[in-house]
PDB file of C-alpha atoms in Angstrom:
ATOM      1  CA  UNK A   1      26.378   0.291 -25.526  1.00  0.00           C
ATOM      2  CA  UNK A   2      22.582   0.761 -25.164  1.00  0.00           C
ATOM      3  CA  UNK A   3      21.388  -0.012 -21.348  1.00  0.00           C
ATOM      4  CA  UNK A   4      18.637  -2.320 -20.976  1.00  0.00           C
ATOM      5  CA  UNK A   5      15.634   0.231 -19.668  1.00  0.00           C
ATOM      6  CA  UNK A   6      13.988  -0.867 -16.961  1.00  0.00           C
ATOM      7  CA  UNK A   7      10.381  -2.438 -16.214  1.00  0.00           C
ATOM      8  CA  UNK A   8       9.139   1.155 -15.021  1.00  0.00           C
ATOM      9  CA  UNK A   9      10.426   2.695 -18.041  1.00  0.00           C
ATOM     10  CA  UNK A  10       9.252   0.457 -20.557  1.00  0.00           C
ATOM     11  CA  UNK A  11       5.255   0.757 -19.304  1.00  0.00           C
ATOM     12  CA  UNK A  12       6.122   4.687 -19.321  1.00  0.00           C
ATOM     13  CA  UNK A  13       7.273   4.512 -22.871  1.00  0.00           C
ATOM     14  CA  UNK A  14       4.317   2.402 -23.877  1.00  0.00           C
ATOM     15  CA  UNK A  15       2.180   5.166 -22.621  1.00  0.00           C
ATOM     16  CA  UNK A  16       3.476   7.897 -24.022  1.00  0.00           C
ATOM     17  CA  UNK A  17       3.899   6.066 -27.333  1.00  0.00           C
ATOM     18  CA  UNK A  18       0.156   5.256 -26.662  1.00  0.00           C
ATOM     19  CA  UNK A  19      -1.353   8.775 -25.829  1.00  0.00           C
ATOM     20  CA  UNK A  20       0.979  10.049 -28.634  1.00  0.00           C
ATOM     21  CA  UNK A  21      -0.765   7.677 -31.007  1.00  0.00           C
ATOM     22  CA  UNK A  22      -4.537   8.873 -29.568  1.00  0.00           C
ATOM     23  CA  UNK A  23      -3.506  12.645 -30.349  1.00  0.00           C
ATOM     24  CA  UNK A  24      -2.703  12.018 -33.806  1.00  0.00           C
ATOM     25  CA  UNK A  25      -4.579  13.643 -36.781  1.00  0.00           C
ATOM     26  CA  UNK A  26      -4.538  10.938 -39.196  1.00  0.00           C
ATOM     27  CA  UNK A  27      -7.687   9.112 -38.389  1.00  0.00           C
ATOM     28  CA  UNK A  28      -6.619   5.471 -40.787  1.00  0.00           C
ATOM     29  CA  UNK A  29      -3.178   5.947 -39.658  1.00  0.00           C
ATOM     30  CA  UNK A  30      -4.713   6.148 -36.031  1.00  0.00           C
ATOM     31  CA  UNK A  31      -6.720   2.966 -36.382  1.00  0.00           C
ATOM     32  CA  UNK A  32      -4.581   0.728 -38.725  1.00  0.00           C
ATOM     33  CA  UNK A  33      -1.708   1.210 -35.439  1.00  0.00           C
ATOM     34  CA  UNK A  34      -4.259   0.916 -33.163  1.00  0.00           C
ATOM     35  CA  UNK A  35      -5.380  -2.624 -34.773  1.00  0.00           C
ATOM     36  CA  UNK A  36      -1.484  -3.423 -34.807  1.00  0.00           C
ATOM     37  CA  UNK A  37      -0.915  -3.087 -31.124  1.00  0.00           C
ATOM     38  CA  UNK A  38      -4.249  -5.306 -30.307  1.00  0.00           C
ATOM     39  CA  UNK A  39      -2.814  -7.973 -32.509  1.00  0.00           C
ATOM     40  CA  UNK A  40       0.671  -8.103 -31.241  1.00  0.00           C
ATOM     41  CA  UNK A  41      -0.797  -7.505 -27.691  1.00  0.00           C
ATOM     42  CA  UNK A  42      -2.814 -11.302 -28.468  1.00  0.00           C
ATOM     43  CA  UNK A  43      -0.167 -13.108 -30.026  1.00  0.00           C
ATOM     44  CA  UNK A  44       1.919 -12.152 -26.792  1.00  0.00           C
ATOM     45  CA  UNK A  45      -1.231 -13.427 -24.648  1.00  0.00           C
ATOM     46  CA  UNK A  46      -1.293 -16.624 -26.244  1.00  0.00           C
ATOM     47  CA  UNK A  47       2.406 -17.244 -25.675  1.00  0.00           C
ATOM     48  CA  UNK A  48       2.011 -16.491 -22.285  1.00  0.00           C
ATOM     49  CA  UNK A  49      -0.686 -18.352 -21.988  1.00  0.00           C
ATOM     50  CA  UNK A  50       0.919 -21.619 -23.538  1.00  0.00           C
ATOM     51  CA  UNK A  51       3.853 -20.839 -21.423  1.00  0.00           C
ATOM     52  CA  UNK A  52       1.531 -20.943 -18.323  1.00  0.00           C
ATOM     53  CA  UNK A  53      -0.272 -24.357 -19.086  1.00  0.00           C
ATOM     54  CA  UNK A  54       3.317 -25.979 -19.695  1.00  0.00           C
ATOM     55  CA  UNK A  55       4.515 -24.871 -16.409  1.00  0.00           C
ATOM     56  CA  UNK A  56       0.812 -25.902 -14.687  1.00  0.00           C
ATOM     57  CA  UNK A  57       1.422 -29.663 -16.568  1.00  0.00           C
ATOM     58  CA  UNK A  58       4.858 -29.831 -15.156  1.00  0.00           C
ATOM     59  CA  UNK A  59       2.933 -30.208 -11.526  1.00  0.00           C
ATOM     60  CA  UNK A  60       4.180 -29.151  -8.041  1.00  0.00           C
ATOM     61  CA  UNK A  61       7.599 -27.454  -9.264  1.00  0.00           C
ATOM     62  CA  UNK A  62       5.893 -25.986 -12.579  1.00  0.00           C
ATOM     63  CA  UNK A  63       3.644 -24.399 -10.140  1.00  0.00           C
ATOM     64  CA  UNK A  64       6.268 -22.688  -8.258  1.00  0.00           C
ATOM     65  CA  UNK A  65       8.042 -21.563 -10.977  1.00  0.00           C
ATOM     66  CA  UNK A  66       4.514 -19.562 -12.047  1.00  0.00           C
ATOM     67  CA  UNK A  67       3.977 -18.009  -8.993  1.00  0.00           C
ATOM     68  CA  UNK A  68       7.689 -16.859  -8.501  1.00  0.00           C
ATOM     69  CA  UNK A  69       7.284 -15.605 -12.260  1.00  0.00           C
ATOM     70  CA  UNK A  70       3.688 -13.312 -10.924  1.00  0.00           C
ATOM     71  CA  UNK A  71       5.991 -11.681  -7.807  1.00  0.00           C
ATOM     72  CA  UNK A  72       7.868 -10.082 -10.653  1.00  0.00           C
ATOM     73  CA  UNK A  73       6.526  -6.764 -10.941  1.00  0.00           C
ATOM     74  CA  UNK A  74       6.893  -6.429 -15.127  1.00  0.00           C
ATOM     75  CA  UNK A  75       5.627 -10.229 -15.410  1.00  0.00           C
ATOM     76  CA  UNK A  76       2.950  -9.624 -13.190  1.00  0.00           C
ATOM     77  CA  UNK A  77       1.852  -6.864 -14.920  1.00  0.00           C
ATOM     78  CA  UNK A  78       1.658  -8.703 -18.410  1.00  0.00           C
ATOM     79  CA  UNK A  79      -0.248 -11.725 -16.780  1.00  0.00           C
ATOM     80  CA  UNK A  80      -2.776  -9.383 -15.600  1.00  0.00           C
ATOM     81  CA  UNK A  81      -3.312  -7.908 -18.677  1.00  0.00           C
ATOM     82  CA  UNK A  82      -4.136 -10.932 -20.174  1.00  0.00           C
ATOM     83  CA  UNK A  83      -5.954 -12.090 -17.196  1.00  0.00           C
ATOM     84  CA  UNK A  84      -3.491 -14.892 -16.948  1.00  0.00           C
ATOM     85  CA  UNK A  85      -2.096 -14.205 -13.030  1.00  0.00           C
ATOM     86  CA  UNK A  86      -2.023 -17.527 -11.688  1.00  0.00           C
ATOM     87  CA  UNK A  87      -2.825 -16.076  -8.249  1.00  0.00           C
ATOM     88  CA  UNK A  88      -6.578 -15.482  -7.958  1.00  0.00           C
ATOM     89  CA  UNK A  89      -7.768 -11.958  -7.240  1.00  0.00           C
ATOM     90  CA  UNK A  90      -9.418 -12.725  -3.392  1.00  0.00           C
ATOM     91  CA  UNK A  91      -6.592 -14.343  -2.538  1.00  0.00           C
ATOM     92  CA  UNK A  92      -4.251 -11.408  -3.608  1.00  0.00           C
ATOM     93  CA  UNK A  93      -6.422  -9.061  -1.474  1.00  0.00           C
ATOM     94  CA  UNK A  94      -6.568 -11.030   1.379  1.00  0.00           C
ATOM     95  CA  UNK A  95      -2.752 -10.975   1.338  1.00  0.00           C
ATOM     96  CA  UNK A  96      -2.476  -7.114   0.595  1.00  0.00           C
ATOM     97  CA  UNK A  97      -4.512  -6.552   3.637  1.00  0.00           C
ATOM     98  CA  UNK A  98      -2.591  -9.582   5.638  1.00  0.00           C
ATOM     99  CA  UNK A  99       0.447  -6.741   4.689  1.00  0.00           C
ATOM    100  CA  UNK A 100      -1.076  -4.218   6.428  1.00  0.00           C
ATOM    101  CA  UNK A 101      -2.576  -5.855   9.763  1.00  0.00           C
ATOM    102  CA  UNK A 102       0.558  -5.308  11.690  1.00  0.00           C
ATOM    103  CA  UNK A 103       0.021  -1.482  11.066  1.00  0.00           C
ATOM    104  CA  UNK A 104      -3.599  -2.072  12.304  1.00  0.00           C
ATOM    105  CA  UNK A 105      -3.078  -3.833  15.046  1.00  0.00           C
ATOM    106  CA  UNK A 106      -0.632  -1.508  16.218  1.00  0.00           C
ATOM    107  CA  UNK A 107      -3.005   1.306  16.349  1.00  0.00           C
ATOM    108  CA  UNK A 108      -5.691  -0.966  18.254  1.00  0.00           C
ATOM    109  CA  UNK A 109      -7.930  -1.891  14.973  1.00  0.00           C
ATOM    110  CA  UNK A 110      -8.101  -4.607  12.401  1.00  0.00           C
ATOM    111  CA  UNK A 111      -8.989  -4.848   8.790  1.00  0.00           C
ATOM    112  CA  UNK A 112     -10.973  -7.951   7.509  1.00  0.00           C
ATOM    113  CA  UNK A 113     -12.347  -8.891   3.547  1.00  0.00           C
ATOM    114  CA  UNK A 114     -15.828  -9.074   3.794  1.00  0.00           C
ATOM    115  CA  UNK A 115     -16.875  -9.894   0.064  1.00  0.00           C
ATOM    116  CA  UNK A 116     -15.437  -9.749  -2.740  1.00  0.00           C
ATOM    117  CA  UNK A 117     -17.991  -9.344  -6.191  1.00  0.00           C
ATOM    118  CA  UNK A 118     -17.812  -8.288  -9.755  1.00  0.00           C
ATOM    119  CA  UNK A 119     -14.168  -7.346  -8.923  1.00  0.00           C
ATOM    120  CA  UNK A 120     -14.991  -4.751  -5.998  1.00  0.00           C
ATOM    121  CA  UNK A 121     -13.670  -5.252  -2.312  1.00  0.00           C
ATOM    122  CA  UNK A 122     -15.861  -4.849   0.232  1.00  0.00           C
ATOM    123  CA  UNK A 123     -13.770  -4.742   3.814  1.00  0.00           C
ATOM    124  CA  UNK A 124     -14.300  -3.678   7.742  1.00  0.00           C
ATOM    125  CA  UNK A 125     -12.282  -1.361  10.049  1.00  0.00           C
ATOM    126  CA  UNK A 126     -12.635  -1.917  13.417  1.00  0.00           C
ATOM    127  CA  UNK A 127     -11.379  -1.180  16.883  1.00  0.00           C
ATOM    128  CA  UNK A 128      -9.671   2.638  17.108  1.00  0.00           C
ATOM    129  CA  UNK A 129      -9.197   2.816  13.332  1.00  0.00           C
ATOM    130  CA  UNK A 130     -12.511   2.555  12.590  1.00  0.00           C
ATOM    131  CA  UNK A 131     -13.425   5.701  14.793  1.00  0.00           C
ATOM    132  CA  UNK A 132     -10.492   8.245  14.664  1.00  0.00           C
ATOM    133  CA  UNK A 133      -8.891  10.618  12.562  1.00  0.00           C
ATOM    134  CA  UNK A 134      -6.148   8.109  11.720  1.00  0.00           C
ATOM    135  CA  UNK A 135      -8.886   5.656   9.846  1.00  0.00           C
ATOM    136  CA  UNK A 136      -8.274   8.020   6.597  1.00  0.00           C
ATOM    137  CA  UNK A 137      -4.154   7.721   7.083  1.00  0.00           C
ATOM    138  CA  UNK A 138      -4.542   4.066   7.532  1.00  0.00           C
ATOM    139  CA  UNK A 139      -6.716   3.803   4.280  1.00  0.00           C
ATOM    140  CA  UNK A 140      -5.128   6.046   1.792  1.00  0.00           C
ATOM    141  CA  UNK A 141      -1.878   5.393   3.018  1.00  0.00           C
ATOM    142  CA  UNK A 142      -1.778   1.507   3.873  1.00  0.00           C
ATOM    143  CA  UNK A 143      -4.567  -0.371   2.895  1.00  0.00           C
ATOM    144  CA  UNK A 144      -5.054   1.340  -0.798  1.00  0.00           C
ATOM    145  CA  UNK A 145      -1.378   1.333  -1.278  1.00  0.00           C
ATOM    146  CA  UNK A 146      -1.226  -2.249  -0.803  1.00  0.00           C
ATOM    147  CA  UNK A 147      -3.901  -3.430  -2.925  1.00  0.00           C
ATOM    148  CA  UNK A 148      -2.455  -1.040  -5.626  1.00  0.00           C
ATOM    149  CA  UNK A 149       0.728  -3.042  -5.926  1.00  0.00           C
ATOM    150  CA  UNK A 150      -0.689  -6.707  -4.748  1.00  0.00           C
ATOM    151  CA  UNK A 151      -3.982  -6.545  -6.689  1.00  0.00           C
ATOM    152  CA  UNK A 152      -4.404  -3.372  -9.037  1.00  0.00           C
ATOM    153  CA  UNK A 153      -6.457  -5.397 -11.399  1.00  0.00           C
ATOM    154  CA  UNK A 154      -8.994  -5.061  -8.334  1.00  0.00           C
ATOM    155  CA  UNK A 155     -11.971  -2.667  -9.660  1.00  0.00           C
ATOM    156  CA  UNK A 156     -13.743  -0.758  -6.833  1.00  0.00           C
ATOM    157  CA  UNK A 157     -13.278  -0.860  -3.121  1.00  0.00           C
ATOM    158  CA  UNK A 158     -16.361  -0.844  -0.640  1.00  0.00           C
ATOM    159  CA  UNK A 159     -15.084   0.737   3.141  1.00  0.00           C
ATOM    160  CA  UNK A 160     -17.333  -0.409   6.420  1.00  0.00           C
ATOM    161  CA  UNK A 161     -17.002   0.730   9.844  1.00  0.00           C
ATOM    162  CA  UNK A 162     -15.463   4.840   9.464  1.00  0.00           C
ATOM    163  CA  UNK A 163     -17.980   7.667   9.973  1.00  0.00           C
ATOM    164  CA  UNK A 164     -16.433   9.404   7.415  1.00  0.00           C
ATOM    165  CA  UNK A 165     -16.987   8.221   3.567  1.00  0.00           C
ATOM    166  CA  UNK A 166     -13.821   7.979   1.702  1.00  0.00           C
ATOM    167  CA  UNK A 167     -14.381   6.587  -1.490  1.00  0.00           C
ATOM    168  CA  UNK A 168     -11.896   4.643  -2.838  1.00  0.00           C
ATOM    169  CA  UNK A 169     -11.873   3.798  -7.040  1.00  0.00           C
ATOM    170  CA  UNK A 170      -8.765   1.571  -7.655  1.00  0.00           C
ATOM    171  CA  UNK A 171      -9.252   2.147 -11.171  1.00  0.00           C
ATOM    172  CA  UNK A 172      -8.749   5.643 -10.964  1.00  0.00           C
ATOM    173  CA  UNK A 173      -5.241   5.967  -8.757  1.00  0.00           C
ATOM    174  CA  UNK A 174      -4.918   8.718  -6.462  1.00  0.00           C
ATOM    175  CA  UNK A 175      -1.265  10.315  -6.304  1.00  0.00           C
ATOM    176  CA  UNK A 176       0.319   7.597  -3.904  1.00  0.00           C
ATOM    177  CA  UNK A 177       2.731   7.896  -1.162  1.00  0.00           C
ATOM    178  CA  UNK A 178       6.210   7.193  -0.774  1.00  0.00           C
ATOM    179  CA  UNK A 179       7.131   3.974   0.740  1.00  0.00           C
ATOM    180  CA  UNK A 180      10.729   4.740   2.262  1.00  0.00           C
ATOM    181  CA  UNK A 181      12.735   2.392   3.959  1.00  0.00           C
ATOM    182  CA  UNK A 182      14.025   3.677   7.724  1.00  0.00           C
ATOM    183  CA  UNK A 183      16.804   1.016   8.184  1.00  0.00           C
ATOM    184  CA  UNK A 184      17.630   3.031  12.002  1.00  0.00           C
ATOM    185  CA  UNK A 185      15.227   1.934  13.617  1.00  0.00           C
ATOM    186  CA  UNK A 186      14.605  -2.208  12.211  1.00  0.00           C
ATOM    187  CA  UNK A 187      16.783  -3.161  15.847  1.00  0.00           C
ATOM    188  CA  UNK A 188      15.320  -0.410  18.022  1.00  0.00           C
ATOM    189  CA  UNK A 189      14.692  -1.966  21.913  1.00  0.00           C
ATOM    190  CA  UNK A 190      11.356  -2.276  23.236  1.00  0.00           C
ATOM    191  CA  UNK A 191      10.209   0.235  25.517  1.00  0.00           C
ATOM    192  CA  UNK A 192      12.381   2.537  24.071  1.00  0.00           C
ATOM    193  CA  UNK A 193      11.937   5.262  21.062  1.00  0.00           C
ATOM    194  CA  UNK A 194      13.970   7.438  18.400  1.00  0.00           C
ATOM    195  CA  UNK A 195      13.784  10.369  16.456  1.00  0.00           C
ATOM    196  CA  UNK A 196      14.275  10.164  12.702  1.00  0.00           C
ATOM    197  CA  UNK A 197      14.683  12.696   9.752  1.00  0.00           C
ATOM    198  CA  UNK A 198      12.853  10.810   6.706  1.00  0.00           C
ATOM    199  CA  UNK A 199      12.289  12.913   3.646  1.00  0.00           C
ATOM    200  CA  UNK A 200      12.612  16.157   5.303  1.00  0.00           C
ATOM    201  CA  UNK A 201      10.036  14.814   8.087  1.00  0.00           C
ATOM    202  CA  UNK A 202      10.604  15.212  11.483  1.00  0.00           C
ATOM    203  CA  UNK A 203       9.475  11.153  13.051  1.00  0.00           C
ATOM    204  CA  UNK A 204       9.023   9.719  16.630  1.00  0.00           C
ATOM    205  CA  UNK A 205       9.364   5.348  16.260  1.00  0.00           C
ATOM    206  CA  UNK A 206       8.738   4.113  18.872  1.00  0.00           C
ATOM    207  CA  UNK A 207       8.690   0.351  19.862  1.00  0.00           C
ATOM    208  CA  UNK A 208       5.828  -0.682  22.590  1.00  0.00           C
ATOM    209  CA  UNK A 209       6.163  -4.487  23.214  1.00  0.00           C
ATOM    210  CA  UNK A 210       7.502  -5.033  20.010  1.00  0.00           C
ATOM    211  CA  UNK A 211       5.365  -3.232  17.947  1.00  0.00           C
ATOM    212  CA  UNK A 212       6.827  -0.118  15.677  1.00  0.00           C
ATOM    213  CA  UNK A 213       4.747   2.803  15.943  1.00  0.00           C
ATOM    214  CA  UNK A 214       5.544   5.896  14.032  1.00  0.00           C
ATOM    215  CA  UNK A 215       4.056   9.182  14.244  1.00  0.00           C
ATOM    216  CA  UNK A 216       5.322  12.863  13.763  1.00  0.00           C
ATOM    217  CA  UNK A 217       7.405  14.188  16.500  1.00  0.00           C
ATOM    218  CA  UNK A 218       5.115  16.879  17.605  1.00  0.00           C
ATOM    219  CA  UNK A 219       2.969  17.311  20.544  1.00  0.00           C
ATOM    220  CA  UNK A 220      -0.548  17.740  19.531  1.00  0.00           C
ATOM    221  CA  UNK A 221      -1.302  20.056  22.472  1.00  0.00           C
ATOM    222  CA  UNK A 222       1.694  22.493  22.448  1.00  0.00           C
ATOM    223  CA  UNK A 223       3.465  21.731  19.193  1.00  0.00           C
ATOM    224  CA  UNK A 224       6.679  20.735  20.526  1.00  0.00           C
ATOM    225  CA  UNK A 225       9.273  17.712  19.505  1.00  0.00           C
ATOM    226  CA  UNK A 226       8.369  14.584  21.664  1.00  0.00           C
ATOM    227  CA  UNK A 227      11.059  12.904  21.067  1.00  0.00           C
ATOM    228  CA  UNK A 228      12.820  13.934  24.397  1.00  0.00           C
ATOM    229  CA  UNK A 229       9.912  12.780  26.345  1.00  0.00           C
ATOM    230  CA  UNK A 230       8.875   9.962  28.723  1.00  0.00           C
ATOM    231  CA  UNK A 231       7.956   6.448  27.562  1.00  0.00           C
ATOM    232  CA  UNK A 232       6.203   4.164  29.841  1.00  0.00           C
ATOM    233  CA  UNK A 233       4.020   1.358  29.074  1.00  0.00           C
ATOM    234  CA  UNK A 234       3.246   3.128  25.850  1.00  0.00           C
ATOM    235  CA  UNK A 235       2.028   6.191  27.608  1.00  0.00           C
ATOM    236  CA  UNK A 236       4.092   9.335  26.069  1.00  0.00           C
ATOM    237  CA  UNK A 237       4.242  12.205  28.032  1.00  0.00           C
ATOM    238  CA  UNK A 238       4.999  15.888  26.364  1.00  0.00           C
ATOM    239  CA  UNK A 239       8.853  16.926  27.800  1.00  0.00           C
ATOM    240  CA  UNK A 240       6.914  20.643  27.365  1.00  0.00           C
ATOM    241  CA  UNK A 241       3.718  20.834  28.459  1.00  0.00           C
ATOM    242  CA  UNK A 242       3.356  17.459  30.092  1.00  0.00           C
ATOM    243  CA  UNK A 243       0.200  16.115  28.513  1.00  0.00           C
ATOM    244  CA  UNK A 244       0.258  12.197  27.604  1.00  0.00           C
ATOM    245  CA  UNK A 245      -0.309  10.380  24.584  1.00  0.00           C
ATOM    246  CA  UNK A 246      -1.331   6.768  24.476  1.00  0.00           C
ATOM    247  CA  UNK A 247       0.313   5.223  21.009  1.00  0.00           C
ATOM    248  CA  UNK A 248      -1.038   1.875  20.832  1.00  0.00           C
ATOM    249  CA  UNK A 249      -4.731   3.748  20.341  1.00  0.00           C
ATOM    250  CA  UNK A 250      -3.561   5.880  17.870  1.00  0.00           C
ATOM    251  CA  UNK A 251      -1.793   8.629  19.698  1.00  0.00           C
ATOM    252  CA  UNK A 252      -4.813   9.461  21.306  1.00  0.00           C
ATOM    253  CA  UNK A 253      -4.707  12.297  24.445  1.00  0.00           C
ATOM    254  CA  UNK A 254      -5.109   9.978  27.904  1.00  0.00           C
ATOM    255  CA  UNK A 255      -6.381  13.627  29.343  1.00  0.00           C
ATOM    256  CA  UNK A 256      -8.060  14.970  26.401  1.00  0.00           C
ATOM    257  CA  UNK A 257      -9.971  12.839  24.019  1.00  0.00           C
ATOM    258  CA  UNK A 258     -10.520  15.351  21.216  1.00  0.00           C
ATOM    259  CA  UNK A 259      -6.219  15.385  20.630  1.00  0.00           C
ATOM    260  CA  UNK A 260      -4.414  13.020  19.139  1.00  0.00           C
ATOM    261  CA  UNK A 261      -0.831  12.596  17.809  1.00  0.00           C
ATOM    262  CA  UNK A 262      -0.464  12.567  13.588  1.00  0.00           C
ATOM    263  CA  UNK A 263       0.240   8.564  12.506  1.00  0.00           C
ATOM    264  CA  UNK A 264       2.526   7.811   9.898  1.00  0.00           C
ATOM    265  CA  UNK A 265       1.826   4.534   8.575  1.00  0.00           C
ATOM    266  CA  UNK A 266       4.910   1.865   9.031  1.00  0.00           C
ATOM    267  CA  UNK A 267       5.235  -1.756   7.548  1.00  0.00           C
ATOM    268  CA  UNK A 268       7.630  -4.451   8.129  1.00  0.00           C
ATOM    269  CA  UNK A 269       8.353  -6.676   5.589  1.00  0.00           C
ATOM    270  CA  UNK A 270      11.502  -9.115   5.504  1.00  0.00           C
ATOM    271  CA  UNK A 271      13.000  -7.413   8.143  1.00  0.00           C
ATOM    272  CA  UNK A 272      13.045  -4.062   6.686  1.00  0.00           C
ATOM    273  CA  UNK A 273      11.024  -1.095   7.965  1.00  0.00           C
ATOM    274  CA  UNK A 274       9.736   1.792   5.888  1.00  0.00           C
ATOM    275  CA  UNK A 275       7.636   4.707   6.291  1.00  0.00           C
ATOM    276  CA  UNK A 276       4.957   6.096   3.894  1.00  0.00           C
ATOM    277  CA  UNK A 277       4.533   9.980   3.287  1.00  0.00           C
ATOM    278  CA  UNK A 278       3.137  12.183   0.931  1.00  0.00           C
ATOM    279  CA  UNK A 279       4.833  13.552  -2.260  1.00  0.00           C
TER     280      UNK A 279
END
């Protein structure tokens, strides 16, 4: 018995069918498919669309039903493609960044939407993200991930308030991170802190008045694990060489201001906790 692929691996098959189709040498062959595919692509579009004013007509419970129907990844994807998501784009962006203010926060900064026009994003760092090494993790890593999946109909994205420019094309994905849930540490105590092994990384989470903080568990002075050191009102001192780390700002050096610890970016969502690293 056949399995029933998955959402993933039907929009892979569709592209390779799709960039098989582009390389072919039969030029009529080439278009006559082509014109195929655009009509069955419409006459999909204008189901979903009829299926969309039904549910709009049926009022307050019609409603939910659509927007339950645009958190499914597959169905999302379709509505977008006919411009049918029944969530508008700002307010999709403001709840992709919304995600990822808990990360900011953490680290002493904020994110905000300042416009949004002609489908680009124009947004604000502030506060120790704006002005550290860790604004570029916290971008790649958090904010652009997060937009990818909540809004990646979302054309160009405008960055205010980093020295450093880092521009960001949604159309034109960079290689993303892993998002990888660290179950261990979802109950860890405040005030306290544990080492964890995630994807062959070495991690330091530590929870300062409630907030998760991750970072990799190596001094930025000496090189050594952290993880055996002292935490005290979010001050993190070296067990090696002694030197302290602040981790709500970032990780930065409390007797040097030029080191800082490496961030890793961490989310909660629905009482899960996960990580995001490079491939």
């Amino acid at each position: 018995m056949d399995t029933v692929a998955t959402g993933e691996q039907l929009v892979e098959r569709v592209q390779e069918l799709q960039a098989a189709l582009e390389s072919s040498s039969d030029s009529a062959t080439r278009e006559l498919a082509g014109e195929l595919v655009s009509a069955v692509v419409q006459l999909y579009g204008a189901g979903l669309g009829r299926i969309l004013e039904m549910l709009v007509a049926a009022g307050a419970d019609g409603e939910r039903i659509a927007a339950s129907l645009a958190d499914d990844p597959l169905v999302a994807t379709l509505l977008l493609i006919h411009d049918l998501h029944p969530v508008p784009l700002e307010q999709r962006v403001q709840t992709a960044l919304d995600s990822v203010r808990p990360y900011m926060e953490s680290h002493g900064g904020n994110v905000e939407l300042l416009s949004l026009e002609h489908g680009v994003a124009r947004i604000h760092l502030r506060g120790s993200c704006s002005d550290c090494s860790a604004s570029s993790v916290t971008l790649e890593l958090a904010i652009k991930q997060a937009l990818e999946e909540m809004a990646p109909d979302l054309e160009g994205l405008e960055v205010e308030g980093i020295k450093a420019e880092l521009p960001l094309v949604m159309s034109e994905p960079a290689p993303a991170p892993a998002w990888i849930d660290v179950e261990s540490v979802a109950a860890l105590p405040s005030g306290s802190m544990a080492a964890v092994s995630v994807a062959g990384s070495d991690l330091l989470v530590a929870n300062v008045d409630g907030s998760l903080l991750a970072y990799r568990d190596r001094c930025a002075s000496c090189g050594a694990p952290l993880h055996d050191g002292l935490l005290l009102a979010g001050a993190l001192s070296c067990p090696d060489c002694a030197r302290s780390f602040f981790l709500p700002s970032a990780g930065r050096s409390m007797d040097d201001d030029r080191m800082q610890l490496e961030p890793v970016p961490l989310l909660r969502e629905d009482g899960r906790v996960k990580v995001a690293l490079s491939r």
